[in-house]
Amino acid sequence: MKHSVRLCVPILFLVALFALSACGPSSTVRLLYRPADAPQIPAPTAPSISVVQLKDARPNSYIGVRRDNTPFIPNGTVPDWMTKSLADELSRQGLRVTYAQTLEAARLAQPQYILTGELQEVWIRENSSTDVSASIRAFISVTGHRGRLFNEGVTSSLSKQGLPGSTVAEDLLYNTAQELVQSIANKTQQAIAAQR
């Protein structure tokens, strides 16, 4: 009986260890997206802004590394995801927003303001099975009829410690992206208000 108990303990330990490792973040990270709420229609007098597709200045197509240095792969196009998230946040804050693939297309729409920029970093790092960090860095420029309103780098970094889970990386990346787009939208709103 003692022999079977001694044999059972290491087996149970290995099973528990395997189960915990299986709960870690997936290598494929979904780019979670929160579209603008449909009932929120901007006032006809609200400022109009065209958000141009952000350029991708990142050195890698993947978006981070796990603790074994295997890459985190996004399930979509990162600049597209960030640009649409930013456009929707500006819309949520009451601006009349259009989305443009190019600066020329944005100018054709004749908005009052144009937002352009580049993504410099979108990165997730699994430091351990219970510690994940994410950071996003972008350079944003907003111009109007009177010239440039602002031109600056914006960064958001978050980390999460806790039990491992399969959605930890994508949830953390989503929250980091939301913090960044809210910061950019707030700066844009303040710059527009200062012009009026």
PDB file of C-alpha atoms in Angstrom:
ATOM      1  CA  MET A   1       0.000   0.000   0.000  1.00  0.00           C
ATOM      2  CA  LYS A   2       2.815   2.435   0.913  1.00  0.00           C
ATOM      3  CA  HIS A   3       4.539   1.642  -2.377  1.00  0.00           C
ATOM      4  CA  SER A   4       1.440   2.487  -4.443  1.00  0.00           C
ATOM      5  CA  VAL A   5       0.944   5.783  -2.530  1.00  0.00           C
ATOM      6  CA  ARG A   6       4.591   6.759  -3.155  1.00  0.00           C
ATOM      7  CA  LEU A   7       4.138   5.994  -6.843  1.00  0.00           C
ATOM      8  CA  CYS A   8       0.831   7.835  -7.046  1.00  0.00           C
ATOM      9  CA  VAL A   9       2.135  11.159  -5.627  1.00  0.00           C
ATOM     10  CA  PRO A  10       4.704  11.815  -8.398  1.00  0.00           C
ATOM     11  CA  ILE A  11       2.190  10.807 -11.063  1.00  0.00           C
ATOM     12  CA  LEU A  12      -0.407  13.211  -9.663  1.00  0.00           C
ATOM     13  CA  PHE A  13       2.253  15.952  -9.512  1.00  0.00           C
ATOM     14  CA  LEU A  14       3.132  15.417 -13.198  1.00  0.00           C
ATOM     15  CA  VAL A  15      -0.543  15.430 -14.218  1.00  0.00           C
ATOM     16  CA  ALA A  16      -1.111  18.692 -12.312  1.00  0.00           C
ATOM     17  CA  LEU A  17       2.001  20.239 -13.864  1.00  0.00           C
ATOM     18  CA  PHE A  18       0.856  19.247 -17.363  1.00  0.00           C
ATOM     19  CA  ALA A  19      -2.642  20.623 -16.716  1.00  0.00           C
ATOM     20  CA  LEU A  20      -1.224  23.978 -15.584  1.00  0.00           C
ATOM     21  CA  SER A  21       1.043  24.272 -18.616  1.00  0.00           C
ATOM     22  CA  ALA A  22      -1.914  23.543 -20.899  1.00  0.00           C
ATOM     23  CA  CYS A  23      -3.732  26.505 -19.326  1.00  0.00           C
ATOM     24  CA  GLY A  24      -1.039  28.943 -20.471  1.00  0.00           C
ATOM     25  CA  PRO A  25      -1.639  31.486 -23.208  1.00  0.00           C
ATOM     26  CA  SER A  26      -2.147  30.212 -26.739  1.00  0.00           C
ATOM     27  CA  SER A  27       0.521  30.943 -29.355  1.00  0.00           C
ATOM     28  CA  THR A  28      -2.176  32.461 -31.585  1.00  0.00           C
ATOM     29  CA  VAL A  29      -3.475  35.698 -30.105  1.00  0.00           C
ATOM     30  CA  ARG A  30      -6.901  36.949 -31.135  1.00  0.00           C
ATOM     31  CA  LEU A  31      -6.974  40.693 -31.744  1.00  0.00           C
ATOM     32  CA  LEU A  32     -10.048  41.493 -29.668  1.00  0.00           C
ATOM     33  CA  TYR A  33     -12.120  44.382 -30.941  1.00  0.00           C
ATOM     34  CA  ARG A  34     -14.838  46.518 -29.389  1.00  0.00           C
ATOM     35  CA  PRO A  35     -16.837  48.239 -32.145  1.00  0.00           C
ATOM     36  CA  ALA A  36     -18.446  51.621 -31.539  1.00  0.00           C
ATOM     37  CA  ASP A  37     -21.915  51.439 -30.045  1.00  0.00           C
ATOM     38  CA  ALA A  38     -24.503  51.732 -32.823  1.00  0.00           C
ATOM     39  CA  PRO A  39     -26.938  54.099 -31.018  1.00  0.00           C
ATOM     40  CA  GLN A  40     -24.241  56.764 -30.554  1.00  0.00           C
ATOM     41  CA  ILE A  41     -24.674  59.070 -33.526  1.00  0.00           C
ATOM     42  CA  PRO A  42     -22.460  62.180 -33.445  1.00  0.00           C
ATOM     43  CA  ALA A  43     -24.151  65.563 -33.610  1.00  0.00           C
ATOM     44  CA  PRO A  44     -24.168  67.140 -37.097  1.00  0.00           C
ATOM     45  CA  THR A  45     -22.076  69.977 -35.666  1.00  0.00           C
ATOM     46  CA  ALA A  46     -19.460  67.634 -34.161  1.00  0.00           C
ATOM     47  CA  PRO A  47     -15.942  68.003 -35.586  1.00  0.00           C
ATOM     48  CA  SER A  48     -15.134  65.648 -38.452  1.00  0.00           C
ATOM     49  CA  ILE A  49     -11.914  63.645 -38.499  1.00  0.00           C
ATOM     50  CA  SER A  50     -10.506  61.134 -40.943  1.00  0.00           C
ATOM     51  CA  VAL A  51      -8.373  58.372 -39.427  1.00  0.00           C
ATOM     52  CA  VAL A  52      -5.772  57.122 -41.899  1.00  0.00           C
ATOM     53  CA  GLN A  53      -4.591  53.506 -41.733  1.00  0.00           C
ATOM     54  CA  LEU A  54      -1.613  53.433 -39.345  1.00  0.00           C
ATOM     55  CA  LYS A  55       1.701  52.486 -40.963  1.00  0.00           C
ATOM     56  CA  ASP A  56       3.395  49.389 -39.606  1.00  0.00           C
ATOM     57  CA  ALA A  57       6.919  50.338 -38.448  1.00  0.00           C
ATOM     58  CA  ARG A  58       7.356  47.225 -36.266  1.00  0.00           C
ATOM     59  CA  PRO A  59      10.429  45.073 -36.988  1.00  0.00           C
ATOM     60  CA  ASN A  60       8.456  41.780 -36.718  1.00  0.00           C
ATOM     61  CA  SER A  61       5.157  40.415 -37.977  1.00  0.00           C
ATOM     62  CA  TYR A  62       4.658  38.467 -34.745  1.00  0.00           C
ATOM     63  CA  ILE A  63       3.606  40.295 -31.589  1.00  0.00           C
ATOM     64  CA  GLY A  64       5.763  38.878 -28.817  1.00  0.00           C
ATOM     65  CA  VAL A  65       7.312  35.789 -27.343  1.00  0.00           C
ATOM     66  CA  ARG A  66       6.371  33.088 -24.887  1.00  0.00           C
ATOM     67  CA  ARG A  67       8.781  32.136 -22.111  1.00  0.00           C
ATOM     68  CA  ASP A  68      10.278  29.428 -24.383  1.00  0.00           C
ATOM     69  CA  ASN A  69      10.921  32.163 -27.034  1.00  0.00           C
ATOM     70  CA  THR A  70       8.313  30.825 -29.468  1.00  0.00           C
ATOM     71  CA  PRO A  71       6.392  33.712 -31.051  1.00  0.00           C
ATOM     72  CA  PHE A  72       2.906  35.005 -30.309  1.00  0.00           C
ATOM     73  CA  ILE A  73       1.163  35.180 -33.708  1.00  0.00           C
ATOM     74  CA  PRO A  74      -1.768  37.591 -34.246  1.00  0.00           C
ATOM     75  CA  ASN A  75      -4.911  36.238 -35.871  1.00  0.00           C
ATOM     76  CA  GLY A  76      -5.292  39.364 -38.006  1.00  0.00           C
ATOM     77  CA  THR A  77      -3.608  42.489 -39.341  1.00  0.00           C
ATOM     78  CA  VAL A  78      -2.265  44.499 -36.392  1.00  0.00           C
ATOM     79  CA  PRO A  79      -2.282  48.024 -37.985  1.00  0.00           C
ATOM     80  CA  ASP A  80      -5.838  47.433 -39.233  1.00  0.00           C
ATOM     81  CA  TRP A  81      -6.947  46.354 -35.752  1.00  0.00           C
ATOM     82  CA  MET A  82      -5.353  49.358 -34.045  1.00  0.00           C
ATOM     83  CA  THR A  83      -6.631  51.864 -36.631  1.00  0.00           C
ATOM     84  CA  LYS A  84     -10.224  50.627 -36.382  1.00  0.00           C
ATOM     85  CA  SER A  85     -10.014  50.577 -32.573  1.00  0.00           C
ATOM     86  CA  LEU A  86      -8.810  54.193 -32.632  1.00  0.00           C
ATOM     87  CA  ALA A  87     -11.489  55.306 -35.108  1.00  0.00           C
ATOM     88  CA  ASP A  88     -14.189  53.694 -32.979  1.00  0.00           C
ATOM     89  CA  GLU A  89     -12.891  55.311 -29.781  1.00  0.00           C
ATOM     90  CA  LEU A  90     -12.959  58.755 -31.447  1.00  0.00           C
ATOM     91  CA  SER A  91     -16.507  58.010 -32.581  1.00  0.00           C
ATOM     92  CA  ARG A  92     -17.480  56.966 -29.041  1.00  0.00           C
ATOM     93  CA  GLN A  93     -16.174  60.334 -27.843  1.00  0.00           C
ATOM     94  CA  GLY A  94     -18.559  62.166 -30.179  1.00  0.00           C
ATOM     95  CA  LEU A  95     -16.515  62.986 -33.293  1.00  0.00           C
ATOM     96  CA  ARG A  96     -17.746  62.344 -36.848  1.00  0.00           C
ATOM     97  CA  VAL A  97     -15.193  59.788 -37.995  1.00  0.00           C
ATOM     98  CA  THR A  98     -14.290  58.423 -41.413  1.00  0.00           C
ATOM     99  CA  TYR A  99     -11.692  55.746 -42.074  1.00  0.00           C
ATOM    100  CA  ALA A 100      -9.223  56.081 -44.959  1.00  0.00           C
ATOM    101  CA  GLN A 101      -6.607  53.690 -46.346  1.00  0.00           C
ATOM    102  CA  THR A 102      -4.377  56.552 -47.537  1.00  0.00           C
ATOM    103  CA  LEU A 103      -3.755  60.220 -46.774  1.00  0.00           C
ATOM    104  CA  GLU A 104      -4.980  61.141 -50.274  1.00  0.00           C
ATOM    105  CA  ALA A 105      -8.289  59.343 -49.670  1.00  0.00           C
ATOM    106  CA  ALA A 106      -8.641  61.150 -46.326  1.00  0.00           C
ATOM    107  CA  ARG A 107      -8.106  64.542 -47.992  1.00  0.00           C
ATOM    108  CA  LEU A 108     -10.764  63.755 -50.606  1.00  0.00           C
ATOM    109  CA  ALA A 109     -13.331  63.364 -47.811  1.00  0.00           C
ATOM    110  CA  GLN A 110     -12.534  66.976 -46.740  1.00  0.00           C
ATOM    111  CA  PRO A 111     -12.698  66.447 -42.971  1.00  0.00           C
ATOM    112  CA  GLN A 112     -11.823  69.226 -40.547  1.00  0.00           C
ATOM    113  CA  TYR A 113      -9.011  67.094 -39.093  1.00  0.00           C
ATOM    114  CA  ILE A 114      -6.837  64.184 -40.237  1.00  0.00           C
ATOM    115  CA  LEU A 115      -5.118  61.695 -37.946  1.00  0.00           C
ATOM    116  CA  THR A 116      -2.084  59.798 -39.266  1.00  0.00           C
ATOM    117  CA  GLY A 117       0.595  57.761 -37.563  1.00  0.00           C
ATOM    118  CA  GLU A 118       2.629  54.630 -37.289  1.00  0.00           C
ATOM    119  CA  LEU A 119       2.686  51.621 -35.013  1.00  0.00           C
ATOM    120  CA  GLN A 120       6.161  51.239 -33.582  1.00  0.00           C
ATOM    121  CA  GLU A 121       5.588  48.382 -31.155  1.00  0.00           C
ATOM    122  CA  VAL A 122       2.927  45.820 -30.255  1.00  0.00           C
ATOM    123  CA  TRP A 123       4.552  43.316 -27.930  1.00  0.00           C
ATOM    124  CA  ILE A 124       3.526  40.620 -25.451  1.00  0.00           C
ATOM    125  CA  ARG A 125       6.070  38.919 -23.216  1.00  0.00           C
ATOM    126  CA  GLU A 126       5.296  35.812 -21.192  1.00  0.00           C
ATOM    127  CA  ASN A 127       7.821  36.234 -18.374  1.00  0.00           C
ATOM    128  CA  SER A 128       6.617  33.146 -16.493  1.00  0.00           C
ATOM    129  CA  SER A 129       3.501  30.978 -16.333  1.00  0.00           C
ATOM    130  CA  THR A 130       1.953  33.540 -13.960  1.00  0.00           C
ATOM    131  CA  ASP A 131       3.426  36.814 -15.305  1.00  0.00           C
ATOM    132  CA  VAL A 132       2.638  38.365 -18.710  1.00  0.00           C
ATOM    133  CA  SER A 133       3.354  41.923 -19.881  1.00  0.00           C
ATOM    134  CA  ALA A 134       2.226  43.881 -22.947  1.00  0.00           C
ATOM    135  CA  SER A 135       3.258  47.192 -24.475  1.00  0.00           C
ATOM    136  CA  ILE A 136       2.082  49.208 -27.468  1.00  0.00           C
ATOM    137  CA  ARG A 137       3.851  52.275 -28.835  1.00  0.00           C
ATOM    138  CA  ALA A 138       2.654  54.552 -31.640  1.00  0.00           C
ATOM    139  CA  PHE A 139       3.543  57.915 -33.133  1.00  0.00           C
ATOM    140  CA  ILE A 140       0.446  60.011 -33.911  1.00  0.00           C
ATOM    141  CA  SER A 141      -0.065  63.261 -35.801  1.00  0.00           C
ATOM    142  CA  VAL A 142      -3.295  65.257 -36.005  1.00  0.00           C
ATOM    143  CA  THR A 143      -3.598  68.128 -38.472  1.00  0.00           C
ATOM    144  CA  GLY A 144      -6.351  70.582 -39.249  1.00  0.00           C
ATOM    145  CA  HIS A 145      -6.948  73.478 -41.638  1.00  0.00           C
ATOM    146  CA  ARG A 146      -4.728  75.695 -39.472  1.00  0.00           C
ATOM    147  CA  GLY A 147      -1.843  73.221 -39.390  1.00  0.00           C
ATOM    148  CA  ARG A 148      -0.620  70.559 -36.986  1.00  0.00           C
ATOM    149  CA  LEU A 149      -2.527  70.195 -33.689  1.00  0.00           C
ATOM    150  CA  PHE A 150      -0.115  67.694 -32.180  1.00  0.00           C
ATOM    151  CA  ASN A 151       2.617  65.303 -33.181  1.00  0.00           C
ATOM    152  CA  GLU A 152       3.827  62.881 -30.494  1.00  0.00           C
ATOM    153  CA  GLY A 153       4.611  59.378 -29.371  1.00  0.00           C
ATOM    154  CA  VAL A 154       2.080  57.567 -27.189  1.00  0.00           C
ATOM    155  CA  THR A 155       2.795  54.441 -25.140  1.00  0.00           C
ATOM    156  CA  SER A 156       0.744  52.019 -23.084  1.00  0.00           C
ATOM    157  CA  SER A 157       2.178  49.185 -20.959  1.00  0.00           C
ATOM    158  CA  LEU A 158       0.366  46.756 -18.687  1.00  0.00           C
ATOM    159  CA  SER A 159       1.258  43.531 -16.925  1.00  0.00           C
ATOM    160  CA  LYS A 160      -0.742  40.792 -15.285  1.00  0.00           C
ATOM    161  CA  GLN A 161       0.241  38.380 -12.557  1.00  0.00           C
ATOM    162  CA  GLY A 162      -2.009  35.521 -11.590  1.00  0.00           C
ATOM    163  CA  LEU A 163      -3.156  32.074 -12.510  1.00  0.00           C
ATOM    164  CA  PRO A 164      -2.298  30.946 -16.031  1.00  0.00           C
ATOM    165  CA  GLY A 165      -5.078  30.858 -18.595  1.00  0.00           C
ATOM    166  CA  SER A 166      -5.533  30.435 -22.338  1.00  0.00           C
ATOM    167  CA  THR A 167      -6.813  34.003 -22.885  1.00  0.00           C
ATOM    168  CA  VAL A 168      -4.414  35.914 -20.610  1.00  0.00           C
ATOM    169  CA  ALA A 169      -2.273  37.278 -23.470  1.00  0.00           C
ATOM    170  CA  GLU A 170      -5.166  38.430 -25.673  1.00  0.00           C
ATOM    171  CA  ASP A 171      -7.075  39.986 -22.752  1.00  0.00           C
ATOM    172  CA  LEU A 172      -3.963  41.864 -21.638  1.00  0.00           C
ATOM    173  CA  LEU A 173      -3.228  43.021 -25.210  1.00  0.00           C
ATOM    174  CA  TYR A 174      -6.841  44.211 -25.599  1.00  0.00           C
ATOM    175  CA  ASN A 175      -6.679  46.218 -22.342  1.00  0.00           C
ATOM    176  CA  THR A 176      -3.324  47.723 -23.350  1.00  0.00           C
ATOM    177  CA  ALA A 177      -4.740  48.723 -26.759  1.00  0.00           C
ATOM    178  CA  GLN A 178      -7.832  50.259 -25.155  1.00  0.00           C
ATOM    179  CA  GLU A 179      -5.668  52.329 -22.802  1.00  0.00           C
ATOM    180  CA  LEU A 180      -3.617  53.569 -25.769  1.00  0.00           C
ATOM    181  CA  VAL A 181      -6.557  54.490 -28.036  1.00  0.00           C
ATOM    182  CA  GLN A 182      -8.356  56.247 -25.167  1.00  0.00           C
ATOM    183  CA  SER A 183      -5.232  58.299 -24.489  1.00  0.00           C
ATOM    184  CA  ILE A 184      -4.903  59.250 -28.182  1.00  0.00           C
ATOM    185  CA  ALA A 185      -8.625  60.075 -28.432  1.00  0.00           C
ATOM    186  CA  ASN A 186      -8.449  62.271 -25.317  1.00  0.00           C
ATOM    187  CA  LYS A 187      -5.385  64.147 -26.648  1.00  0.00           C
ATOM    188  CA  THR A 188      -7.172  64.621 -29.978  1.00  0.00           C
ATOM    189  CA  GLN A 189     -10.324  65.947 -28.297  1.00  0.00           C
ATOM    190  CA  GLN A 190      -8.284  68.386 -26.173  1.00  0.00           C
ATOM    191  CA  ALA A 191      -6.320  69.618 -29.197  1.00  0.00           C
ATOM    192  CA  ILE A 192      -9.518  70.147 -31.211  1.00  0.00           C
ATOM    193  CA  ALA A 193     -11.192  71.967 -28.300  1.00  0.00           C
ATOM    194  CA  ALA A 194      -8.171  74.294 -28.019  1.00  0.00           C
ATOM    195  CA  GLN A 195      -8.568  75.198 -31.726  1.00  0.00           C
ATOM    196  CA  ARG A 196     -12.232  76.105 -31.506  1.00  0.00           C
TER     197      ARG A 196
END
